[in-house]
Backbone as numpy.savetxt, mean C-alpha at the origin, in Angstrom:
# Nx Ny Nz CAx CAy CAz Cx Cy Cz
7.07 -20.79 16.17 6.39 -19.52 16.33 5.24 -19.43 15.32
4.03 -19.06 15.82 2.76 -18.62 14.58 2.93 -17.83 14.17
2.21 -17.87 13.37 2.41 -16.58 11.92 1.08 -16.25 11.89
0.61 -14.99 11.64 -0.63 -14.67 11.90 -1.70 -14.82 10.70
-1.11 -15.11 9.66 -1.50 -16.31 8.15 -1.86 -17.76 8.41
-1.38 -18.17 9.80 -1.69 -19.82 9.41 -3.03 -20.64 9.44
-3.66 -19.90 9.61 -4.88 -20.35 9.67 -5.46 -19.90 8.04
-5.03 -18.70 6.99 -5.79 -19.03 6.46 -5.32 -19.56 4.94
-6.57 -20.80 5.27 -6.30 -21.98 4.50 -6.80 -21.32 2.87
-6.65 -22.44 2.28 -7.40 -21.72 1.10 -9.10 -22.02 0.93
-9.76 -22.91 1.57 -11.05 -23.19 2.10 -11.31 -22.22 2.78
-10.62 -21.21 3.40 -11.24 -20.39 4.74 -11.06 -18.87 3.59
-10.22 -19.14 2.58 -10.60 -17.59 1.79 -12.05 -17.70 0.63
-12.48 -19.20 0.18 -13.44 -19.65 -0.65 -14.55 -19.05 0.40
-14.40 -19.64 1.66 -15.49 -19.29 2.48 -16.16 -18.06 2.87
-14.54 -16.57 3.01 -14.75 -15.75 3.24 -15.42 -14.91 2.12
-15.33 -15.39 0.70 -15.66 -14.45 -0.65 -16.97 -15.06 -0.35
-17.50 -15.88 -0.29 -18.82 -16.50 -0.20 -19.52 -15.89 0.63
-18.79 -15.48 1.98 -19.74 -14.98 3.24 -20.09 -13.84 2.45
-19.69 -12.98 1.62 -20.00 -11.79 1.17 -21.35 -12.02 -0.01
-21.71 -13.01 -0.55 -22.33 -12.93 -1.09 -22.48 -13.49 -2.68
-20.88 -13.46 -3.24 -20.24 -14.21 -4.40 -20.51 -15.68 -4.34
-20.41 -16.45 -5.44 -20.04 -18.27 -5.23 -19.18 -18.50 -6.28
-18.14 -18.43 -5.67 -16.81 -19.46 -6.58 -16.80 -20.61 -6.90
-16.31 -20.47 -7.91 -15.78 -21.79 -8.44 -14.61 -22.66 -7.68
-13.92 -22.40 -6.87 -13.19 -23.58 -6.57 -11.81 -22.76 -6.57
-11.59 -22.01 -7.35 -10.47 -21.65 -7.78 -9.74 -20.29 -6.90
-8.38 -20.93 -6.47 -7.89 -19.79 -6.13 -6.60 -19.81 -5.96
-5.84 -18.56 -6.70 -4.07 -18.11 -7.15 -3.78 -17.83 -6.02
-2.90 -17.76 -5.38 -2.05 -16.83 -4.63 -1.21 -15.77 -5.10
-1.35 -14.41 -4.71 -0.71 -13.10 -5.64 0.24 -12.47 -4.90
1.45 -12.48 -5.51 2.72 -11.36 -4.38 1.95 -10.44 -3.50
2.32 -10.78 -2.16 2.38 -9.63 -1.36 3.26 -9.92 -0.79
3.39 -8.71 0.35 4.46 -9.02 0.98 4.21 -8.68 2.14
3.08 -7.53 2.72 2.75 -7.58 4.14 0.51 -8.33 4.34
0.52 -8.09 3.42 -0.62 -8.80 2.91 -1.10 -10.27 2.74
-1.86 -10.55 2.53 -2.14 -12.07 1.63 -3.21 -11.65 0.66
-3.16 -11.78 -0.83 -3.66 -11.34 -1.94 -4.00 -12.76 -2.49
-4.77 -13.30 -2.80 -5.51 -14.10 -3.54 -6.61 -13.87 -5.17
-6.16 -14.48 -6.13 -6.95 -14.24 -7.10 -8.35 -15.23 -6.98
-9.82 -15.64 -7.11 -10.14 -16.02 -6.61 -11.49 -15.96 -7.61
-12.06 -17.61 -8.35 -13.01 -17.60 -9.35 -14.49 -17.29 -8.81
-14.66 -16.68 -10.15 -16.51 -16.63 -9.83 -17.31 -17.54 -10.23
-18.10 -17.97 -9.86 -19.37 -18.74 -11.09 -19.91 -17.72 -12.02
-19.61 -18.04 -13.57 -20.53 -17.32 -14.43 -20.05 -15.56 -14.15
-18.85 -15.55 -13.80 -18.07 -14.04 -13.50 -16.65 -13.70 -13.69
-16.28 -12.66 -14.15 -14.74 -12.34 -13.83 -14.50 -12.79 -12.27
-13.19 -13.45 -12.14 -12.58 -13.41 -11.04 -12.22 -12.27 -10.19
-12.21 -12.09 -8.71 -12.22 -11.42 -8.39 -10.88 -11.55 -7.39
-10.41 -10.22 -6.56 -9.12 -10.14 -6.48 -9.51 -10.15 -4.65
-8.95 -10.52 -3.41 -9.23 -11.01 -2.21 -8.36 -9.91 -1.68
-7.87 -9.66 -1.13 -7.08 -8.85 0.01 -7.26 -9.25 1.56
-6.57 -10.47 2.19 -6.78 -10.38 3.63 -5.69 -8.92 4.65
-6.13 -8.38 4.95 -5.12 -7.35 5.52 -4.63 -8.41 6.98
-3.05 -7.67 6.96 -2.70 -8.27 8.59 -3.53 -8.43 9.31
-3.34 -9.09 10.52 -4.49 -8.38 11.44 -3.57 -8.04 12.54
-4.47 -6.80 13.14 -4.21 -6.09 14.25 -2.45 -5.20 13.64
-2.09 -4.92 12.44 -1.52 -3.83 11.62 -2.45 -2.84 11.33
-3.23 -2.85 11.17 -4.19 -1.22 10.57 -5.47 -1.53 11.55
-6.25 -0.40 12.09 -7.46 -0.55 12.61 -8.15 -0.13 11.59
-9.35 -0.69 11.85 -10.40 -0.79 10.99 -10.97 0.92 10.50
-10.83 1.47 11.23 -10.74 2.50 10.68 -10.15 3.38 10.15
-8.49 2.55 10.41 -7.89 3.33 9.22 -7.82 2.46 7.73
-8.19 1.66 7.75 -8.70 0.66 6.60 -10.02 1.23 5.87
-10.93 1.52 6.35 -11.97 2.27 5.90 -11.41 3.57 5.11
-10.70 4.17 6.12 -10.06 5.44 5.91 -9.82 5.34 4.12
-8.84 4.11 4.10 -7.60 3.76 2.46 -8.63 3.64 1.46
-9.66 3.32 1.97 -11.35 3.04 0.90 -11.81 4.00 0.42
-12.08 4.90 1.11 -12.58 6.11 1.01 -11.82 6.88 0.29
-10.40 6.58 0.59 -9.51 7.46 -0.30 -9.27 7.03 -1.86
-9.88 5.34 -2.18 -9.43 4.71 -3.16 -10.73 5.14 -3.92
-11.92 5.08 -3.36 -13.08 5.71 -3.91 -13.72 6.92 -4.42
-13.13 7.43 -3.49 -12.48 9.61 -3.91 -11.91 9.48 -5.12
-10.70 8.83 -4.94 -9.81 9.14 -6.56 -10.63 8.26 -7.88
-11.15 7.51 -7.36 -12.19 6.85 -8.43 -12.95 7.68 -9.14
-13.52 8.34 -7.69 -15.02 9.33 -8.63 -14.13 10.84 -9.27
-12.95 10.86 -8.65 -12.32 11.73 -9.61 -11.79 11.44 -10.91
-11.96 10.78 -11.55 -11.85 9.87 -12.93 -9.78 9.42 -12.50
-9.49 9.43 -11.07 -7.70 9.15 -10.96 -7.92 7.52 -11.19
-7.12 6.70 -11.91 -7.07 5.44 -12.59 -7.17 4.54 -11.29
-7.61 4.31 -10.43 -7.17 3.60 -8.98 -7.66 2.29 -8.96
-7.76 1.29 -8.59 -8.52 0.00 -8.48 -8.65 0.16 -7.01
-10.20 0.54 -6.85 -11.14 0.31 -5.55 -11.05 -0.32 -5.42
-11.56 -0.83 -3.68 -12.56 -1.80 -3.19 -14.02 -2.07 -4.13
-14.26 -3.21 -4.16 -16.18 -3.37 -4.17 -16.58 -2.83 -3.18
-18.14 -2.17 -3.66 -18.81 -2.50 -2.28 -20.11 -3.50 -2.56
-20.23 -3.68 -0.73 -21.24 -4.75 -1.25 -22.05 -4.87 -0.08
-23.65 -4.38 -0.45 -24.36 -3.68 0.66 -23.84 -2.45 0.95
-23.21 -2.00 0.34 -22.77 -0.32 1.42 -21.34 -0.33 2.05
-20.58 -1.91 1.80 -19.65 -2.15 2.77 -18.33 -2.38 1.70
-17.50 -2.08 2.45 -16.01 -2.15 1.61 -14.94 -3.08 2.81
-15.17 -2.87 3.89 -14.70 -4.42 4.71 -15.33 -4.97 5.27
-14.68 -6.83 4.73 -15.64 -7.25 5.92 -14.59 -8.43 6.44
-15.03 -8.79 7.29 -14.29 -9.76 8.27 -15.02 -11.27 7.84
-13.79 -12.50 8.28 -14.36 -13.77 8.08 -13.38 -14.53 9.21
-13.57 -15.32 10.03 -12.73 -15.76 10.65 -11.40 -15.09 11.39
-11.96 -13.59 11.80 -11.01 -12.70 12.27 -10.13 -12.16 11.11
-10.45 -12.30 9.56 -9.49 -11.68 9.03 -10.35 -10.63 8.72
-9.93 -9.30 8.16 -10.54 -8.45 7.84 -9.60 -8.21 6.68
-10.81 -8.26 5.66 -10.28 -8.03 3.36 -11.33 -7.55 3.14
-11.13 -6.97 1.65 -11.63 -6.60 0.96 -11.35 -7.25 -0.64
-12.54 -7.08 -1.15 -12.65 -7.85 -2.64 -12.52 -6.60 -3.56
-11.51 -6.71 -4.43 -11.41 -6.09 -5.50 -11.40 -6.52 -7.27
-11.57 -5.20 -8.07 -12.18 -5.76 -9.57 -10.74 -6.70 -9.91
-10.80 -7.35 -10.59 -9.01 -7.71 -11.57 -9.23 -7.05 -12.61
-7.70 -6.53 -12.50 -6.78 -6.16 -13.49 -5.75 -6.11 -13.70
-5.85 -6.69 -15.14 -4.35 -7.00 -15.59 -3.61 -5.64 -16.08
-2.25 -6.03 -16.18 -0.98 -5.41 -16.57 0.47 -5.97 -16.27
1.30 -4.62 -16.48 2.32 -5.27 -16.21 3.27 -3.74 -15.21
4.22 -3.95 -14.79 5.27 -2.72 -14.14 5.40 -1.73 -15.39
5.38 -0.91 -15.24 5.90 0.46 -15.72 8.04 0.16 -16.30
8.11 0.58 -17.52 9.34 0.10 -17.87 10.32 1.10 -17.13
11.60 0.44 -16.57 12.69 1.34 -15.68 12.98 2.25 -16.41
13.07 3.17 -16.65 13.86 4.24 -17.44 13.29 5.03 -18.56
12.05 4.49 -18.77 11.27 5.40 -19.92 10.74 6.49 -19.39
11.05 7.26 -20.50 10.99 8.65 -20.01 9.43 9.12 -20.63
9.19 8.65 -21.32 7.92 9.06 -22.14 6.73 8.48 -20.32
7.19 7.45 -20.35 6.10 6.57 -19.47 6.22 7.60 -17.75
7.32 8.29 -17.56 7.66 8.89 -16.28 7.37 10.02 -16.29
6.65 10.77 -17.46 6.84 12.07 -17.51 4.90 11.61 -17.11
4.59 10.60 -17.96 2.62 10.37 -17.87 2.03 10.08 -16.66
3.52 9.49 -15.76 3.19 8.58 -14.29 3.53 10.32 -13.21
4.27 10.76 -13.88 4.16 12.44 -13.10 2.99 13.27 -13.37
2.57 13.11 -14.61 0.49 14.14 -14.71 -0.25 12.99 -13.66
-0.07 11.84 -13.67 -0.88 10.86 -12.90 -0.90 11.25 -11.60
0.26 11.14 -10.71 0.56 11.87 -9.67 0.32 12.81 -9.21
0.20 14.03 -10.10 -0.23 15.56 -10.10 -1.29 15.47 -9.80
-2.02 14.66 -10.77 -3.78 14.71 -10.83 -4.14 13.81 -9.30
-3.28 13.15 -9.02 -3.83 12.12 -7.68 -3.72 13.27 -6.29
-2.25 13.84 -6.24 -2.05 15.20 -5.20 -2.92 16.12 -5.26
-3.25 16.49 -6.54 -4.23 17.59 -6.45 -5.97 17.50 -5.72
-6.06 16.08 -5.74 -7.03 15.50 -5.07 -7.10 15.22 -3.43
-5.90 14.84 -3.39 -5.25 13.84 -2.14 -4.94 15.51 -1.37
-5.04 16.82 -1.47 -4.46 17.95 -0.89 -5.65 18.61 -0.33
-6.81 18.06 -0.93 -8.16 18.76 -0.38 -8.42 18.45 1.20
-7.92 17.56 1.47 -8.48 17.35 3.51 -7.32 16.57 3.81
-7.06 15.95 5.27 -5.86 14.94 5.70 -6.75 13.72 6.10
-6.18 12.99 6.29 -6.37 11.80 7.28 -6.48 12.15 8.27
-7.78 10.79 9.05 -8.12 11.61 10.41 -7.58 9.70 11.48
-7.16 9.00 10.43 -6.75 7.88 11.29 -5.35 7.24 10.47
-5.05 7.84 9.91 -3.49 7.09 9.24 -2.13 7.94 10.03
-1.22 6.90 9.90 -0.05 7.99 10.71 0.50 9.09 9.38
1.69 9.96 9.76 2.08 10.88 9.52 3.57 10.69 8.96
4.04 10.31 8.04 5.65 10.39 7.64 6.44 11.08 8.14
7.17 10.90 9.59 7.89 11.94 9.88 9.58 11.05 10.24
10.53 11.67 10.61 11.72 11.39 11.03 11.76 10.46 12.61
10.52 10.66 13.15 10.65 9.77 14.70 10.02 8.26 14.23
8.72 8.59 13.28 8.10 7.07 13.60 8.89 6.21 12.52
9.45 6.89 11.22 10.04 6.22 10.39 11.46 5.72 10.21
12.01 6.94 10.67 13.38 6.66 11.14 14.07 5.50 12.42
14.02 6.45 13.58 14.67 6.17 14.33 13.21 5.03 15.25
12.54 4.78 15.11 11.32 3.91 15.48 12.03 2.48 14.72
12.57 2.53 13.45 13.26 1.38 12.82 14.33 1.14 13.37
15.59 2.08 13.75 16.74 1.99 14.39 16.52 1.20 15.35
15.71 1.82 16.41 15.50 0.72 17.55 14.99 -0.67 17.43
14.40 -0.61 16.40 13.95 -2.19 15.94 15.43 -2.83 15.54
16.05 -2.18 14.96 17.34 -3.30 14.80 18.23 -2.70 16.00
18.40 -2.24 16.45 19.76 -1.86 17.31 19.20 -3.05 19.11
17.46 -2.90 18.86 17.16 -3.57 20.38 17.21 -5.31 19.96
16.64 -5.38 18.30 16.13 -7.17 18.48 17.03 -7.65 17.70
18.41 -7.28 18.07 19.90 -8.11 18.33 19.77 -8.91 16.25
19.51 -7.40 15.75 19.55 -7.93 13.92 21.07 -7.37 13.85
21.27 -6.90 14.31 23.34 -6.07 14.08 23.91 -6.99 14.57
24.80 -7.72 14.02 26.26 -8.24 14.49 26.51 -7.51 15.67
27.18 -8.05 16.53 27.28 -7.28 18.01 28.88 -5.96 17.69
29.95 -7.00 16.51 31.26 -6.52 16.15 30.73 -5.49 15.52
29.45 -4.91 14.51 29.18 -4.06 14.05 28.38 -2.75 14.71
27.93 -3.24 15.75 26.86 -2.22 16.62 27.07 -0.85 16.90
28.41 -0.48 17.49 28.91 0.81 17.50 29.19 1.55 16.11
29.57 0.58 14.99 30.00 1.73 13.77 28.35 1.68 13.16
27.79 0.74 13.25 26.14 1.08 12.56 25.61 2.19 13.30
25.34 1.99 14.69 24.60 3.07 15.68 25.02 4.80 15.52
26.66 4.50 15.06 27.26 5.72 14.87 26.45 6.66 13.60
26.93 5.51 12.72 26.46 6.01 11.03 25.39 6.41 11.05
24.33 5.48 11.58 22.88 5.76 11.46 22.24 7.18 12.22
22.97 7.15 13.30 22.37 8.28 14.22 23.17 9.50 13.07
24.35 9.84 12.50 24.46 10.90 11.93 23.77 11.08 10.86
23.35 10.05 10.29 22.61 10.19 9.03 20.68 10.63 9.63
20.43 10.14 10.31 18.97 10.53 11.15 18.97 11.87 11.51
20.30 12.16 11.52 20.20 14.22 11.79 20.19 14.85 11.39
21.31 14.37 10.07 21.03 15.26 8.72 19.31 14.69 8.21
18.88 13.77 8.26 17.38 13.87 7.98 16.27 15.16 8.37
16.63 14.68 10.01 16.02 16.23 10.91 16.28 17.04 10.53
17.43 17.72 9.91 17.78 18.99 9.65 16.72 19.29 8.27
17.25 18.50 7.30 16.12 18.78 5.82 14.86 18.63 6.12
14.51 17.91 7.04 12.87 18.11 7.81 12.52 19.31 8.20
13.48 19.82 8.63 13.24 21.08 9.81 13.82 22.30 8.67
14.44 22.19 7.84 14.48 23.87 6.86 13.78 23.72 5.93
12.78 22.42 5.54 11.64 22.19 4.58 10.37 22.79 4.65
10.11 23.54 4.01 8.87 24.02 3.55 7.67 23.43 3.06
6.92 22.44 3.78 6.25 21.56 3.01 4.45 21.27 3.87
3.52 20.96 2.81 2.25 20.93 3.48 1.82 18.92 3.41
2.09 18.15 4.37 1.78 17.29 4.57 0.58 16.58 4.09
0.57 16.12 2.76 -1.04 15.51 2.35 -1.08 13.76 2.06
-1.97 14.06 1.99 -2.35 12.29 1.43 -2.00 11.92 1.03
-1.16 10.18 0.86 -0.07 10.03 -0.22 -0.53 8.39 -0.54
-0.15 8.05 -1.78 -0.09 6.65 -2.26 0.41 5.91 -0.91
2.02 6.19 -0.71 2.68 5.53 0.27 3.71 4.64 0.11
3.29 3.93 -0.71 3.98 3.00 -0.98 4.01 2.69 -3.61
4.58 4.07 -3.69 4.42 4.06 -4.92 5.43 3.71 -5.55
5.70 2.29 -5.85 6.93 1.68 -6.99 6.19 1.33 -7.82
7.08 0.81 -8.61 6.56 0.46 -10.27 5.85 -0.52 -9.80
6.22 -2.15 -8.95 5.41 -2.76 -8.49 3.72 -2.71 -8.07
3.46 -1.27 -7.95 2.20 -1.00 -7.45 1.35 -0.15 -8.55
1.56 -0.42 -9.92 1.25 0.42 -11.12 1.23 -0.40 -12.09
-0.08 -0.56 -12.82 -0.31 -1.52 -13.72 -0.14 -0.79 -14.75
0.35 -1.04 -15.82 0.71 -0.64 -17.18 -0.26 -0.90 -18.26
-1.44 -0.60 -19.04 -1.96 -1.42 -19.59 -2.56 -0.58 -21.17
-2.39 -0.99 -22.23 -2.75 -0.64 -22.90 -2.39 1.59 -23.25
-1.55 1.58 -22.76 -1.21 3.28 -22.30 -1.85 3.50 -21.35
-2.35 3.04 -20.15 -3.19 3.73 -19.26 -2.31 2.93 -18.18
-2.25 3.77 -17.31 -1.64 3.35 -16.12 -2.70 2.96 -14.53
-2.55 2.05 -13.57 -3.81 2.24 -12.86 -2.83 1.84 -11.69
-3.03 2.57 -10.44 -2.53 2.56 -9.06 -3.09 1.29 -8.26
-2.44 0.67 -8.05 -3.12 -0.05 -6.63 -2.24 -0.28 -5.43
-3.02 -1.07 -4.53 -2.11 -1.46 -3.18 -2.03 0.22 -2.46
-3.07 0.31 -1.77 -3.12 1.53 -1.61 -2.94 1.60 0.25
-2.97 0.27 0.80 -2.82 0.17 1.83 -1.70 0.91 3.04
-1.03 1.01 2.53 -0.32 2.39 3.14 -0.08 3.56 2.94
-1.19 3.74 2.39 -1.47 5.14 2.20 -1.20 6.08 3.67
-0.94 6.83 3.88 -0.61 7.87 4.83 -0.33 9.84 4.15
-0.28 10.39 5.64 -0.32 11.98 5.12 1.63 12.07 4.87
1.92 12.71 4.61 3.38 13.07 4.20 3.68 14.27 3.28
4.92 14.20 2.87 4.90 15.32 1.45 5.22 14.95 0.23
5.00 15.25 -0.60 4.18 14.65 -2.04 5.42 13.85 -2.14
6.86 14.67 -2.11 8.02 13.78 -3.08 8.32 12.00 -2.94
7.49 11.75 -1.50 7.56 10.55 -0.97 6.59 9.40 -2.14
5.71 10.09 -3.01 5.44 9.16 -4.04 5.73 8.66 -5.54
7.06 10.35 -5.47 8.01 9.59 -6.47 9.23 9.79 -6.33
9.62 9.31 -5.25 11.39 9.23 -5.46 11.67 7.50 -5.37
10.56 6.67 -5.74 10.90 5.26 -5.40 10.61 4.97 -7.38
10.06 5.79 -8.01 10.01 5.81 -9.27 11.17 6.25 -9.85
12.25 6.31 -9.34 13.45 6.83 -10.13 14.54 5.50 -9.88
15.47 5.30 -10.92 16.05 4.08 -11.01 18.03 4.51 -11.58
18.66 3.60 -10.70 20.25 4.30 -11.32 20.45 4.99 -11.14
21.17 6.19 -11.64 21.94 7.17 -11.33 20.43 8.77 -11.57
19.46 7.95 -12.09 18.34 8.92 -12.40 17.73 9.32 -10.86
């Protein structure tokens, strides 16, 4: 089966930083992702610069634009974020059907589990990012709700035969009661759906010098705020 990565080589990401306008040196890391392909990637006579191929055909291009715009907003709001470049005016561009974006590097490290000093600074961070992220919605990202997140996954495992067949009835059971009590706290919640990180773990928060800086902003979507820190809490916290 193909993988929608196999084509790109590491010659075809040298090529793609080049089509933009950069000339590397030769050099290029491969960086954790996990729905992504992230490449670190040398300059001539420059800081290295950071690659992002997005899936393809996972986000349309305009909701990719969309995550730019939003990474660029919180920029010019002094919120710690690591943008896109632009270059010409442009923040994606395509090379061989992939569509990335080049970003600055920066280093750090995760946010420590359990510090409280560091969770109380990553909550003003947050504040200051919502208070931004609450001014308009998304006009091309989906919506965090109980159908596309929930039970949209259920059927992904209950149809493409990931359950033990001996387990199917007590999973289908569990899951569907637990998906209702979801609906229910959906439905007596009081809440105004805004712009969200999306995907905010310690993994996605550089630590550096006391300053904290957001990235991986790619699933960003509208939702309600608590969805960008209840993945910041660890243990019994």
């Amino acid at each position: 089966m193909s993988h929608p990565f196999d084509t790109l080589t590491p010659d075809l990401v040298l090529d793609a930083v080049e089509s933009v306008g950069y000339l590397s040196d030769a050099r290029v890391l491969a960086l954790n992702s996990y729905e992504n392909r992230v490449y670190q990637v040398g300059i001539e006579d420059g800081t290295p610069l950071i690659a992002k191929f997005y899936r393809p055909h996972r986000w349309s291009d305009a909701a990719i634009l969309e995550e730019h715009r939003f990474s660029l907003e919180l920029a010019e709001r002094e919120i710690p974020v690591v943008a896109p470049l632009e270059r010409d005016g442009q923040t994606l561009h395509t090379h061989a059907g992939f569509p990335f974006a080049l970003f600055p590097r920066r280093g750090g490290r995760a946010p420590e589990p359990g510090n409280l000093d560091q969770l109380y600074r990553l909550g003003q961070l947050l504040g200051r990012m919502h208070a931004v992220s609450a001014s308009h919605p998304f006009e091309h990202r989906e919506t965090l709700g109980v159908e596309n997140f929930c039970y949209a996954s259920l059927s992904t495992l209950l149809d493409g035969g990931l359950v033990p067949r001996s387990l199917l009835p007590a999973y289908e059971s569990v899951a569907r009661d637990l998906l209702k009590r979801v609906e229910d706290v959906f439905a007596r919640t009081d809440f105004q759906p805004i712009r969200l990180h999306g995907d905010c773990h310690p993994g996605n928060i550089l630590a550096r010098d006391d300053a904290f800086y957001l990235v991986d902003l790619d699933d960003c979507r509208m939702g309600p705020s608590v969805q960008d820190i209840w993945m910041m809490l660890a243990g019994e916290r």
